[in-house]
CSV table of C-alpha atoms in Angstrom, one decimal:
chain,number,residue,atom,x,y,z
A,1,UNK,CA,6.8,-26.9,16.2
A,2,UNK,CA,5.2,-23.5,15.7
A,3,UNK,CA,5.4,-21.8,12.3
A,4,UNK,CA,6.7,-18.3,11.9
A,5,UNK,CA,4.1,-15.6,11.2
A,6,UNK,CA,4.8,-13.1,8.4
A,7,UNK,CA,2.9,-9.9,8.1
A,8,UNK,CA,2.9,-7.7,5.0
A,9,UNK,CA,1.0,-4.7,3.8
A,10,UNK,CA,-0.9,-5.1,0.6
A,11,UNK,CA,-1.9,-2.4,-1.8
A,12,UNK,CA,-5.5,-3.9,-2.5
A,13,UNK,CA,-11.4,-19.2,-10.9
A,14,UNK,CA,-12.1,-21.1,-13.3
A,15,UNK,CA,-15.8,-21.8,-13.9
A,16,UNK,CA,-16.6,-25.4,-13.1
A,17,UNK,CA,-20.4,-25.2,-12.7
A,18,UNK,CA,-22.8,-23.4,-15.0
A,19,UNK,CA,-25.1,-22.0,-12.3
A,20,UNK,CA,-26.2,-18.4,-12.8
A,21,UNK,CA,-24.1,-17.4,-9.8
A,22,UNK,CA,-21.0,-19.1,-11.2
A,23,UNK,CA,-21.6,-17.6,-14.6
A,24,UNK,CA,-21.9,-14.1,-13.3
A,25,UNK,CA,-18.8,-14.5,-11.0
A,26,UNK,CA,-16.8,-15.8,-14.0
A,27,UNK,CA,-17.8,-13.0,-16.3
A,28,UNK,CA,-16.9,-10.3,-13.7
A,29,UNK,CA,-13.7,-12.0,-12.7
A,30,UNK,CA,-12.7,-12.2,-16.4
A,31,UNK,CA,-13.3,-8.5,-16.9
A,32,UNK,CA,-11.1,-7.7,-13.8
A,33,UNK,CA,-8.3,-10.0,-14.9
A,34,UNK,CA,-8.2,-8.8,-18.6
A,35,UNK,CA,-8.3,-5.2,-17.5
A,36,UNK,CA,-11.7,-4.2,-18.7
A,37,UNK,CA,-12.5,-3.4,-15.1
A,38,UNK,CA,-9.4,-1.8,-13.6
A,39,UNK,CA,-8.3,-1.4,-9.9
A,40,UNK,CA,-10.5,1.2,-8.2
A,41,UNK,CA,-13.3,1.0,-10.8
A,42,UNK,CA,-16.8,0.8,-9.2
A,43,UNK,CA,-18.8,-2.3,-10.1
A,44,UNK,CA,-22.3,-1.4,-11.4
A,45,UNK,CA,-25.1,-1.7,-8.8
A,46,UNK,CA,-26.8,-4.9,-7.9
A,47,UNK,CA,-30.0,-3.8,-9.7
A,48,UNK,CA,-28.1,-3.0,-12.9
A,49,UNK,CA,-26.1,-6.2,-12.7
A,50,UNK,CA,-29.4,-8.2,-12.3
A,51,UNK,CA,-30.9,-6.4,-15.3
A,52,UNK,CA,-27.7,-6.7,-17.4
A,53,UNK,CA,-27.3,-10.5,-16.9
A,54,UNK,CA,-31.0,-11.2,-16.4
A,55,UNK,CA,-30.6,-12.8,-12.9
A,56,UNK,CA,-32.1,-12.2,-9.5
A,57,UNK,CA,-30.6,-9.9,-6.9
A,58,UNK,CA,-29.8,-12.9,-4.8
A,59,UNK,CA,-27.7,-14.3,-7.6
A,60,UNK,CA,-25.8,-11.0,-7.9
A,61,UNK,CA,-25.2,-10.9,-4.1
A,62,UNK,CA,-23.8,-14.4,-4.1
A,63,UNK,CA,-21.5,-13.7,-7.1
A,64,UNK,CA,-20.2,-10.5,-5.5
A,65,UNK,CA,-19.6,-12.3,-2.2
A,66,UNK,CA,-17.5,-15.0,-4.0
A,67,UNK,CA,-15.5,-12.2,-5.8
A,68,UNK,CA,-14.9,-10.5,-2.4
A,69,UNK,CA,-13.7,-13.8,-0.9
A,70,UNK,CA,-11.3,-14.1,-3.9
A,71,UNK,CA,-10.0,-10.6,-3.0
A,72,UNK,CA,-11.0,-9.4,-6.5
A,73,UNK,CA,-13.4,-6.7,-5.2
A,74,UNK,CA,-14.0,-4.8,-2.0
A,75,UNK,CA,-17.2,-3.4,-0.6
A,76,UNK,CA,-17.4,0.1,0.9
A,77,UNK,CA,-20.3,0.9,3.2
A,78,UNK,CA,-22.9,3.1,1.5
A,79,UNK,CA,-20.8,3.3,-1.7
A,80,UNK,CA,-20.9,-0.1,-3.4
A,81,UNK,CA,-18.3,-2.6,-4.7
A,82,UNK,CA,-15.0,-1.7,-6.2
A,83,UNK,CA,-12.3,-3.6,-8.0
A,84,UNK,CA,-9.5,-4.4,-5.6
A,85,UNK,CA,-5.8,-4.5,-6.3
A,86,UNK,CA,-5.7,-8.3,-6.7
A,87,UNK,CA,-3.5,-8.6,-3.6
A,88,UNK,CA,-0.7,-6.5,-5.0
A,89,UNK,CA,2.0,-7.1,-2.4
A,90,UNK,CA,4.1,-4.2,-1.2
A,91,UNK,CA,6.8,-6.6,0.0
A,92,UNK,CA,10.3,-6.0,-1.3
A,93,UNK,CA,12.6,-3.0,-1.6
A,94,UNK,CA,10.5,-1.3,-4.3
A,95,UNK,CA,7.2,-2.5,-2.8
A,96,UNK,CA,5.0,0.5,-3.6
A,97,UNK,CA,6.3,0.9,-7.1
A,98,UNK,CA,6.1,-2.7,-8.2
A,99,UNK,CA,2.7,-3.2,-6.6
A,100,UNK,CA,1.4,-0.2,-8.4
A,101,UNK,CA,2.8,-1.3,-11.8
A,102,UNK,CA,1.4,-4.8,-11.4
A,103,UNK,CA,-2.1,-3.6,-10.5
A,104,UNK,CA,-2.1,-0.9,-13.2
A,105,UNK,CA,-3.2,1.6,-10.5
A,106,UNK,CA,-2.9,5.2,-11.5
A,107,UNK,CA,-0.7,6.3,-8.6
A,108,UNK,CA,1.7,9.2,-8.1
A,109,UNK,CA,4.1,10.3,-5.5
A,110,UNK,CA,4.6,13.9,-4.3
A,111,UNK,CA,7.8,15.0,-2.5
A,112,UNK,CA,6.6,17.4,0.2
A,113,UNK,CA,9.9,18.3,1.9
A,114,UNK,CA,13.5,17.1,2.5
A,115,UNK,CA,15.5,18.5,5.4
A,116,UNK,CA,18.4,17.8,7.7
A,117,UNK,CA,17.3,17.3,11.3
A,118,UNK,CA,18.6,16.1,14.6
A,119,UNK,CA,18.1,12.4,15.4
A,120,UNK,CA,14.5,11.8,16.4
A,121,UNK,CA,14.0,10.8,20.0
A,122,UNK,CA,12.3,7.6,18.9
A,123,UNK,CA,15.6,6.4,17.4
A,124,UNK,CA,17.6,6.9,20.6
A,125,UNK,CA,19.6,3.7,21.2
A,126,UNK,CA,19.0,2.5,17.6
A,127,UNK,CA,21.4,4.7,15.8
A,128,UNK,CA,24.7,6.5,16.6
A,129,UNK,CA,24.2,9.0,13.8
A,130,UNK,CA,23.4,12.5,15.2
A,131,UNK,CA,21.8,13.9,12.0
A,132,UNK,CA,19.2,12.5,9.7
A,133,UNK,CA,17.5,13.4,6.4
A,134,UNK,CA,13.8,13.8,7.0
A,135,UNK,CA,11.9,13.1,3.8
A,136,UNK,CA,8.1,13.7,3.7
A,137,UNK,CA,6.1,12.3,0.8
A,138,UNK,CA,2.4,11.9,-0.1
A,139,UNK,CA,1.0,9.2,-2.3
A,140,UNK,CA,-2.1,9.7,-4.5
A,141,UNK,CA,-4.5,7.4,-6.2
A,142,UNK,CA,-6.5,9.0,-9.0
A,143,UNK,CA,-5.4,12.4,-7.5
A,144,UNK,CA,-6.8,11.5,-4.1
A,145,UNK,CA,-4.3,11.2,-1.2
A,146,UNK,CA,-4.1,7.7,0.2
A,147,UNK,CA,-0.9,7.8,2.3
A,148,UNK,CA,1.6,10.1,4.0
A,149,UNK,CA,5.0,8.9,5.0
A,150,UNK,CA,8.1,10.4,6.7
A,151,UNK,CA,11.4,8.6,6.1
A,152,UNK,CA,14.5,9.2,8.2
A,153,UNK,CA,17.9,8.4,6.6
A,154,UNK,CA,21.1,8.7,8.6
A,155,UNK,CA,23.1,11.6,7.2
A,156,UNK,CA,26.3,9.8,6.6
A,157,UNK,CA,28.9,11.5,4.3
A,158,UNK,CA,28.1,9.3,1.3
A,159,UNK,CA,24.4,10.1,1.5
A,160,UNK,CA,25.0,13.8,2.0
A,161,UNK,CA,27.2,13.8,-1.1
A,162,UNK,CA,24.6,11.9,-3.3
A,163,UNK,CA,21.7,14.3,-2.2
A,164,UNK,CA,23.8,17.4,-2.7
A,165,UNK,CA,25.0,16.3,-6.2
A,166,UNK,CA,21.5,15.3,-7.3
A,167,UNK,CA,19.8,18.3,-5.7
A,168,UNK,CA,17.5,16.0,-3.8
A,169,UNK,CA,16.4,12.4,-4.4
A,170,UNK,CA,17.6,10.5,-7.5
A,171,UNK,CA,14.7,10.3,-9.9
A,172,UNK,CA,12.5,11.0,-6.9
A,173,UNK,CA,13.3,7.6,-5.4
A,174,UNK,CA,14.5,7.0,-1.8
A,175,UNK,CA,15.5,3.5,-2.8
A,176,UNK,CA,17.8,4.7,-5.7
A,177,UNK,CA,19.2,7.4,-3.5
A,178,UNK,CA,20.0,5.0,-0.7
A,179,UNK,CA,21.6,2.4,-3.1
A,180,UNK,CA,23.8,5.1,-4.6
A,181,UNK,CA,25.0,6.0,-1.1
A,182,UNK,CA,25.7,2.4,-0.3
A,183,UNK,CA,22.8,2.1,2.2
A,184,UNK,CA,21.3,-1.4,1.6
A,185,UNK,CA,18.7,-3.2,3.7
A,186,UNK,CA,19.6,-6.6,5.0
A,187,UNK,CA,17.0,-7.0,7.7
A,188,UNK,CA,14.2,-5.1,9.4
A,189,UNK,CA,10.9,-5.2,11.2
A,190,UNK,CA,7.6,-3.4,11.0
A,191,UNK,CA,5.0,-2.6,13.5
A,192,UNK,CA,1.4,-1.7,12.4
A,193,UNK,CA,-1.2,0.0,14.5
A,194,UNK,CA,-4.0,2.6,14.0
A,195,UNK,CA,-4.0,6.2,14.9
A,196,UNK,CA,-5.8,9.5,14.3
A,197,UNK,CA,-4.2,11.8,11.7
A,198,UNK,CA,-4.0,14.9,13.9
A,199,UNK,CA,-1.9,17.7,12.4
A,200,UNK,CA,-1.3,15.9,9.1
A,201,UNK,CA,-5.0,15.5,8.3
A,202,UNK,CA,-5.1,18.5,5.9
A,203,UNK,CA,-2.3,17.0,3.8
A,204,UNK,CA,-4.5,13.9,3.3
A,205,UNK,CA,-7.7,15.9,2.9
A,206,UNK,CA,-9.2,14.4,6.0
A,207,UNK,CA,-10.3,15.6,9.4
A,208,UNK,CA,-7.9,15.4,12.4
A,209,UNK,CA,-10.0,12.6,14.0
A,210,UNK,CA,-9.8,10.3,10.9
A,211,UNK,CA,-8.2,7.0,11.8
A,212,UNK,CA,-5.5,5.6,9.4
A,213,UNK,CA,-3.3,2.5,9.6
A,214,UNK,CA,0.1,3.5,11.0
A,215,UNK,CA,3.2,1.5,10.0
A,216,UNK,CA,6.6,2.0,11.5
A,217,UNK,CA,9.4,0.3,9.7
A,218,UNK,CA,13.0,-0.1,10.8
A,219,UNK,CA,15.6,-1.3,8.2
A,220,UNK,CA,19.1,-2.3,9.0
A,221,UNK,CA,22.3,-3.0,7.0
A,222,UNK,CA,24.6,-6.0,7.0
A,223,UNK,CA,26.5,-4.5,10.0
A,224,UNK,CA,23.3,-4.1,12.0
A,225,UNK,CA,23.3,-0.3,11.7
A,226,UNK,CA,20.0,1.5,11.0
A,227,UNK,CA,19.7,2.6,7.4
A,228,UNK,CA,16.1,3.8,7.3
A,229,UNK,CA,13.2,4.5,9.6
A,230,UNK,CA,9.8,5.1,8.1
A,231,UNK,CA,6.4,6.2,9.6
A,232,UNK,CA,3.6,5.8,7.1
A,233,UNK,CA,-0.1,6.7,7.5
A,234,UNK,CA,-2.1,4.5,5.2
A,235,UNK,CA,-5.8,4.9,4.2
A,236,UNK,CA,-7.5,1.6,5.3
A,237,UNK,CA,-9.8,2.0,2.3
A,238,UNK,CA,-6.8,1.2,0.0
A,239,UNK,CA,-4.4,-0.8,2.3
A,240,UNK,CA,-4.8,-4.0,4.3
A,241,UNK,CA,-2.6,-6.0,6.7
A,242,UNK,CA,-2.3,-9.5,5.4
A,243,UNK,CA,-0.9,-12.2,7.8
A,244,UNK,CA,0.2,-15.6,6.6
A,245,UNK,CA,2.0,-18.6,8.3
A,246,UNK,CA,4.7,-20.7,6.9
A,247,UNK,CA,8.2,-20.2,5.5
A,248,UNK,CA,7.9,-16.9,3.8
A,249,UNK,CA,10.4,-14.1,3.8
A,250,UNK,CA,11.2,-10.7,2.3
A,251,UNK,CA,11.3,-7.1,3.3
A,252,UNK,CA,8.0,-5.2,3.6
A,253,UNK,CA,7.1,-1.6,2.9
A,254,UNK,CA,6.4,1.0,0.4
A,255,UNK,CA,9.1,2.9,-1.4
C-alpha cells in the first residue's frame, strides 16, 4: 500500500563522542539552540573557526556539514554559512506568523494594496463569485524583501462589511479578516513551481530574470466553495519545499 505524500513550505544532537568534530558541532549547535546565534546570522569563516577552536580546517568542514544535514545551517555560494530557521514549518492557518515567532526571525509584513477586482480568469470554474478582493503584500526579513504574495478573497457581503468597517484588514491579518467574515478553510491544495519575477521584480529588489519559488494555493470551505486563492513568490534563499511520506496532515501556506 502506497503512503500519501505531503508537501509543505518551510521558512528555513546530543554529543556522544568527544572527537574534535563532534565537539565543534555540539558547541555551534548549542549556540544556535540557545539563541546566541540567531536565524539569519552568518557563521564565522572556516579559518576563524579553526583558529577559535584550535582545530584543522578539515574538522571545521566536517562539523559544518553535520550541522547542514541537521538543517541548523545553510550554505550560500560565495557567501558562507548562515543559521537556518530550524525547520520552522509554515503549515497551518497562521503559518508565516507562527513560524516567524518560533524561529525568532525579525520579519515584517507590508500591505501594498487592496482592491475590488473582477474574478481572475484562473479561477473560472472554481468559484461562482464575480468579484474578489485582491490583496498584495510583501514580506521582509531584516528589511530585505523575501516574498511577494497576492491573495484573492471572494467579495461576499459578509467580507465586504468586515473590510469596510475596519477600513482594510483587521490588524493587518488576512486570517483574522476571513474568520470575522465566516470564511474558514476546511481543505485545500497547493502547487509549487519556479518562475521568473518579471514585472514584480522591483518590489522584491531583484532583476526581472531572477527565479523565485512560486506557490499557488487554493483553500475551500466546508461546503466546497473557494474561500481563498494565493499566489506567492518566495525567495529560495529563505524558503524550501519539504516533502515527507506518511500519515501527516494540515493546511499549508503563509498568512
